[in-house]
Amino acid sequence: MRCPFCHNADSRVIDSREADEGATTRRRRSCPACGRRFTTVEEAVLAVVKRSGVSEPFNRAKVVAGVRRACQGRPVDEDQLQQLAQQVEDTIRASGVAEVPSNEVGLAILQPLRELDEVAYLRFASVYRAFTSVEDFEKEITELRERHHRGGTPPLPGLQLEPPVPRRRGGGRSAPAGT
Ligand SMILES: [Zn+2]
């Protein structure tokens, strides 16, 4: 590893320890030329395998770019996008695999995006899950509504579509606790 101070081509490892519960290794290095010390962090590359079979390193910026597109015109700021991308990375890393198919990255985006902004979620889901009809949207919106009824996030004024059929199960809030 090259010295960041004097750019000497070589450096010596003087200490090495695991961090982040073993996910990273930190090495303390010393430069034989200038004597200064610096730290490097080693971390396994998380690879994303595309449908074509090509793999590339997981890229948080790509997640942000994809989600940002879905969030156009929505009250979502840059910090929230960054946080979401971090959440996605954490979720994938927590699965403990070194390679994930790209569609699982999409899956890992859906849940935190639903918490963040439901309209952006619908947009993203419609592309990611390749919605082909109004019914696909209705089904998704019905699910969002049911989440609201279960006491999740409060209903959004933006979602005005009515579900296509009357709900079968129970009369609403007083339904017996089944599960
Ligand atoms: Zn040096």
CSV table of C-alpha atoms and ligand atoms in Angstrom, one decimal:
chain,number,residue,atom,x,y,z
A,1,MET,CA,0.0,0.0,0.0
A,2,ARG,CA,1.4,3.4,-1.0
A,3,CYS,CA,2.1,6.0,1.6
A,4,PRO,CA,-0.5,8.8,1.4
A,5,PHE,CA,2.0,11.3,2.8
A,6,CYS,CA,5.1,10.9,0.7
A,7,HIS,CA,3.8,8.5,-1.9
A,8,ASN,CA,6.5,5.9,-1.2
A,9,ALA,CA,5.4,2.8,-3.0
A,10,ASP,CA,5.6,0.6,0.1
A,11,SER,CA,4.4,0.5,3.7
A,12,ARG,CA,4.6,-1.9,6.5
A,13,VAL,CA,1.7,-3.4,8.5
A,14,ILE,CA,2.3,-2.8,12.2
A,15,ASP,CA,-1.1,-3.8,13.6
A,16,SER,CA,-4.2,-5.5,12.2
A,17,ARG,CA,-7.5,-5.9,13.9
A,18,GLU,CA,-11.1,-6.8,13.0
A,19,ALA,CA,-13.8,-4.2,13.3
A,20,ASP,CA,-17.6,-4.0,12.7
A,21,GLU,CA,-18.0,-7.5,14.0
A,22,GLY,CA,-15.5,-9.0,11.7
A,23,ALA,CA,-16.9,-7.3,8.5
A,24,THR,CA,-13.8,-5.2,8.1
A,25,THR,CA,-10.2,-5.4,9.0
A,26,ARG,CA,-8.3,-2.3,10.0
A,27,ARG,CA,-4.6,-2.2,9.5
A,28,ARG,CA,-2.2,0.3,11.0
A,29,ARG,CA,0.6,0.9,8.6
A,30,SER,CA,4.0,2.6,8.8
A,31,CYS,CA,5.9,4.1,6.0
A,32,PRO,CA,9.6,3.1,5.9
A,33,ALA,CA,10.5,6.3,3.9
A,34,CYS,CA,8.9,9.1,6.0
A,35,GLY,CA,8.0,7.1,9.1
A,36,ARG,CA,4.4,8.4,9.2
A,37,ARG,CA,1.6,6.1,10.1
A,38,PHE,CA,-1.8,5.6,8.5
A,39,THR,CA,-4.8,3.2,8.7
A,40,THR,CA,-6.4,1.1,5.9
A,41,VAL,CA,-9.7,-0.6,6.1
A,42,GLU,CA,-10.3,-3.8,4.2
A,43,GLU,CA,-13.8,-5.0,3.4
A,44,ALA,CA,-15.1,-7.8,1.2
A,45,VAL,CA,-16.5,-6.5,-2.1
A,46,LEU,CA,-20.3,-7.0,-2.2
A,47,ALA,CA,-21.0,-8.1,-5.7
A,48,VAL,CA,-24.2,-7.6,-7.6
A,49,VAL,CA,-24.9,-10.1,-10.4
A,50,LYS,CA,-26.9,-8.7,-13.2
A,51,ARG,CA,-29.4,-10.7,-15.3
A,52,SER,CA,-26.7,-11.0,-18.0
A,53,GLY,CA,-24.5,-12.8,-15.5
A,54,VAL,CA,-22.0,-9.9,-15.3
A,55,SER,CA,-21.2,-8.9,-11.7
A,56,GLU,CA,-20.2,-5.5,-10.5
A,57,PRO,CA,-19.5,-4.1,-7.0
A,58,PHE,CA,-22.5,-2.9,-5.1
A,59,ASN,CA,-22.8,0.8,-5.6
A,60,ARG,CA,-24.8,2.9,-3.2
A,61,ALA,CA,-24.8,5.8,-5.7
A,62,LYS,CA,-26.8,3.6,-8.1
A,63,VAL,CA,-29.4,2.9,-5.5
A,64,VAL,CA,-29.7,6.6,-4.8
A,65,ALA,CA,-30.0,7.4,-8.5
A,66,GLY,CA,-32.8,4.8,-9.0
A,67,VAL,CA,-34.7,5.9,-6.0
A,68,ARG,CA,-34.2,9.6,-6.7
A,69,ARG,CA,-36.0,9.1,-10.0
A,70,ALA,CA,-39.0,7.6,-8.2
A,71,CYS,CA,-39.0,10.4,-5.7
A,72,GLN,CA,-39.2,13.3,-8.2
A,73,GLY,CA,-41.5,15.9,-6.9
A,74,ARG,CA,-41.9,14.2,-3.6
A,75,PRO,CA,-40.9,15.6,-0.2
A,76,VAL,CA,-37.8,13.4,0.1
A,77,ASP,CA,-34.5,15.1,0.6
A,78,GLU,CA,-30.9,14.0,-0.2
A,79,ASP,CA,-30.2,12.9,3.3
A,80,GLN,CA,-33.2,10.5,3.3
A,81,LEU,CA,-32.0,9.1,0.0
A,82,GLN,CA,-28.6,8.5,1.4
A,83,GLN,CA,-30.0,6.9,4.5
A,84,LEU,CA,-32.2,4.6,2.4
A,85,ALA,CA,-29.3,3.5,0.3
A,86,GLN,CA,-27.3,2.8,3.5
A,87,GLN,CA,-30.2,0.8,4.8
A,88,VAL,CA,-30.3,-1.2,1.6
A,89,GLU,CA,-26.6,-1.9,1.8
A,90,ASP,CA,-26.9,-3.0,5.4
A,91,THR,CA,-29.8,-5.3,4.6
A,92,ILE,CA,-27.9,-7.0,1.9
A,93,ARG,CA,-24.7,-7.2,3.8
A,94,ALA,CA,-26.6,-8.6,6.8
A,95,SER,CA,-27.7,-11.5,4.6
A,96,GLY,CA,-24.1,-12.6,4.7
A,97,VAL,CA,-23.6,-13.5,1.1
A,98,ALA,CA,-20.8,-12.1,-1.1
A,99,GLU,CA,-22.9,-12.0,-4.3
A,100,VAL,CA,-26.5,-10.9,-4.7
A,101,PRO,CA,-28.6,-11.0,-7.8
A,102,SER,CA,-29.6,-7.5,-8.9
A,103,ASN,CA,-33.3,-8.1,-8.4
A,104,GLU,CA,-32.6,-8.6,-4.7
A,105,VAL,CA,-31.2,-5.1,-4.5
A,106,GLY,CA,-34.5,-4.0,-5.9
A,107,LEU,CA,-36.3,-6.0,-3.2
A,108,ALA,CA,-34.2,-4.5,-0.5
A,109,ILE,CA,-35.2,-1.1,-1.7
A,110,LEU,CA,-38.9,-1.7,-1.7
A,111,GLN,CA,-39.5,-1.9,2.0
A,112,PRO,CA,-37.6,1.2,3.2
A,113,LEU,CA,-39.0,3.2,0.3
A,114,ARG,CA,-42.5,2.2,1.3
A,115,GLU,CA,-41.8,3.6,4.8
A,116,LEU,CA,-40.3,6.8,3.3
A,117,ASP,CA,-42.8,7.8,0.6
A,118,GLU,CA,-45.7,5.7,-0.6
A,119,VAL,CA,-46.1,7.4,-3.9
A,120,ALA,CA,-42.4,7.0,-4.7
A,121,TYR,CA,-42.8,3.4,-3.6
A,122,LEU,CA,-45.6,2.8,-6.1
A,123,ARG,CA,-43.6,4.4,-8.9
A,124,PHE,CA,-40.6,2.3,-8.1
A,125,ALA,CA,-42.6,-0.9,-7.6
A,126,SER,CA,-44.4,-0.4,-10.9
A,127,VAL,CA,-41.1,-0.3,-12.8
A,128,TYR,CA,-39.3,-2.9,-10.7
A,129,ARG,CA,-42.2,-5.4,-10.7
A,130,ALA,CA,-43.1,-4.5,-14.2
A,131,PHE,CA,-46.7,-3.5,-13.5
A,132,THR,CA,-48.7,-4.0,-16.7
A,133,SER,CA,-52.2,-2.9,-15.7
A,134,VAL,CA,-54.2,-0.6,-13.5
A,135,GLU,CA,-55.1,-3.8,-11.5
A,136,ASP,CA,-51.5,-4.2,-10.5
A,137,PHE,CA,-51.5,-0.7,-9.0
A,138,GLU,CA,-54.9,-1.3,-7.4
A,139,LYS,CA,-53.6,-4.5,-5.7
A,140,GLU,CA,-50.5,-2.6,-4.4
A,141,ILE,CA,-52.7,0.3,-3.2
A,142,THR,CA,-55.0,-2.1,-1.4
A,143,GLU,CA,-52.1,-3.5,0.4
A,144,LEU,CA,-50.9,-0.1,1.4
A,145,ARG,CA,-54.4,0.6,2.7
A,146,GLU,CA,-54.5,-2.6,4.7
A,147,ARG,CA,-51.2,-1.6,6.3
A,148,HIS,CA,-52.8,1.7,7.3
A,149,HIS,CA,-55.7,-0.1,8.8
A,150,ARG,CA,-53.3,-2.3,10.8
A,151,GLY,CA,-52.1,0.9,12.4
A,152,GLY,CA,-49.0,1.5,10.3
A,153,THR,CA,-48.2,4.8,8.7
A,154,PRO,CA,-51.2,7.2,8.5
A,155,PRO,CA,-53.1,7.3,5.2
A,156,LEU,CA,-51.8,9.7,2.6
A,157,PRO,CA,-54.2,12.2,1.1
A,158,GLY,CA,-52.6,11.6,-2.3
A,159,LEU,CA,-53.9,8.1,-2.8
A,160,GLN,CA,-57.5,8.5,-4.0
A,161,LEU,CA,-58.1,5.3,-6.0
A,162,GLU,CA,-60.8,3.0,-4.6
A,163,PRO,CA,-60.2,-0.7,-4.4
A,164,PRO,CA,-62.0,-2.5,-7.3
A,165,VAL,CA,-64.0,-4.9,-5.1
A,166,PRO,CA,-65.5,-4.6,-1.6
A,167,ARG,CA,-63.2,-6.1,1.0
A,168,ARG,CA,-64.2,-9.6,2.0
A,169,ARG,CA,-62.6,-10.0,5.4
A,170,GLY,CA,-64.6,-8.7,8.4
A,171,GLY,CA,-66.3,-5.4,8.9
A,172,GLY,CA,-63.2,-3.4,9.7
A,173,ARG,CA,-61.5,-2.7,13.0
A,174,SER,CA,-63.5,-5.0,15.1
A,175,ALA,CA,-62.4,-8.1,13.2
A,176,PRO,CA,-61.3,-10.9,15.5
A,177,ALA,CA,-57.5,-11.1,16.0
A,178,GLY,CA,-56.8,-14.1,13.8
A,179,THR,CA,-53.0,-14.0,13.5
B,1,ZN,ZN,5.7,8.0,3.6
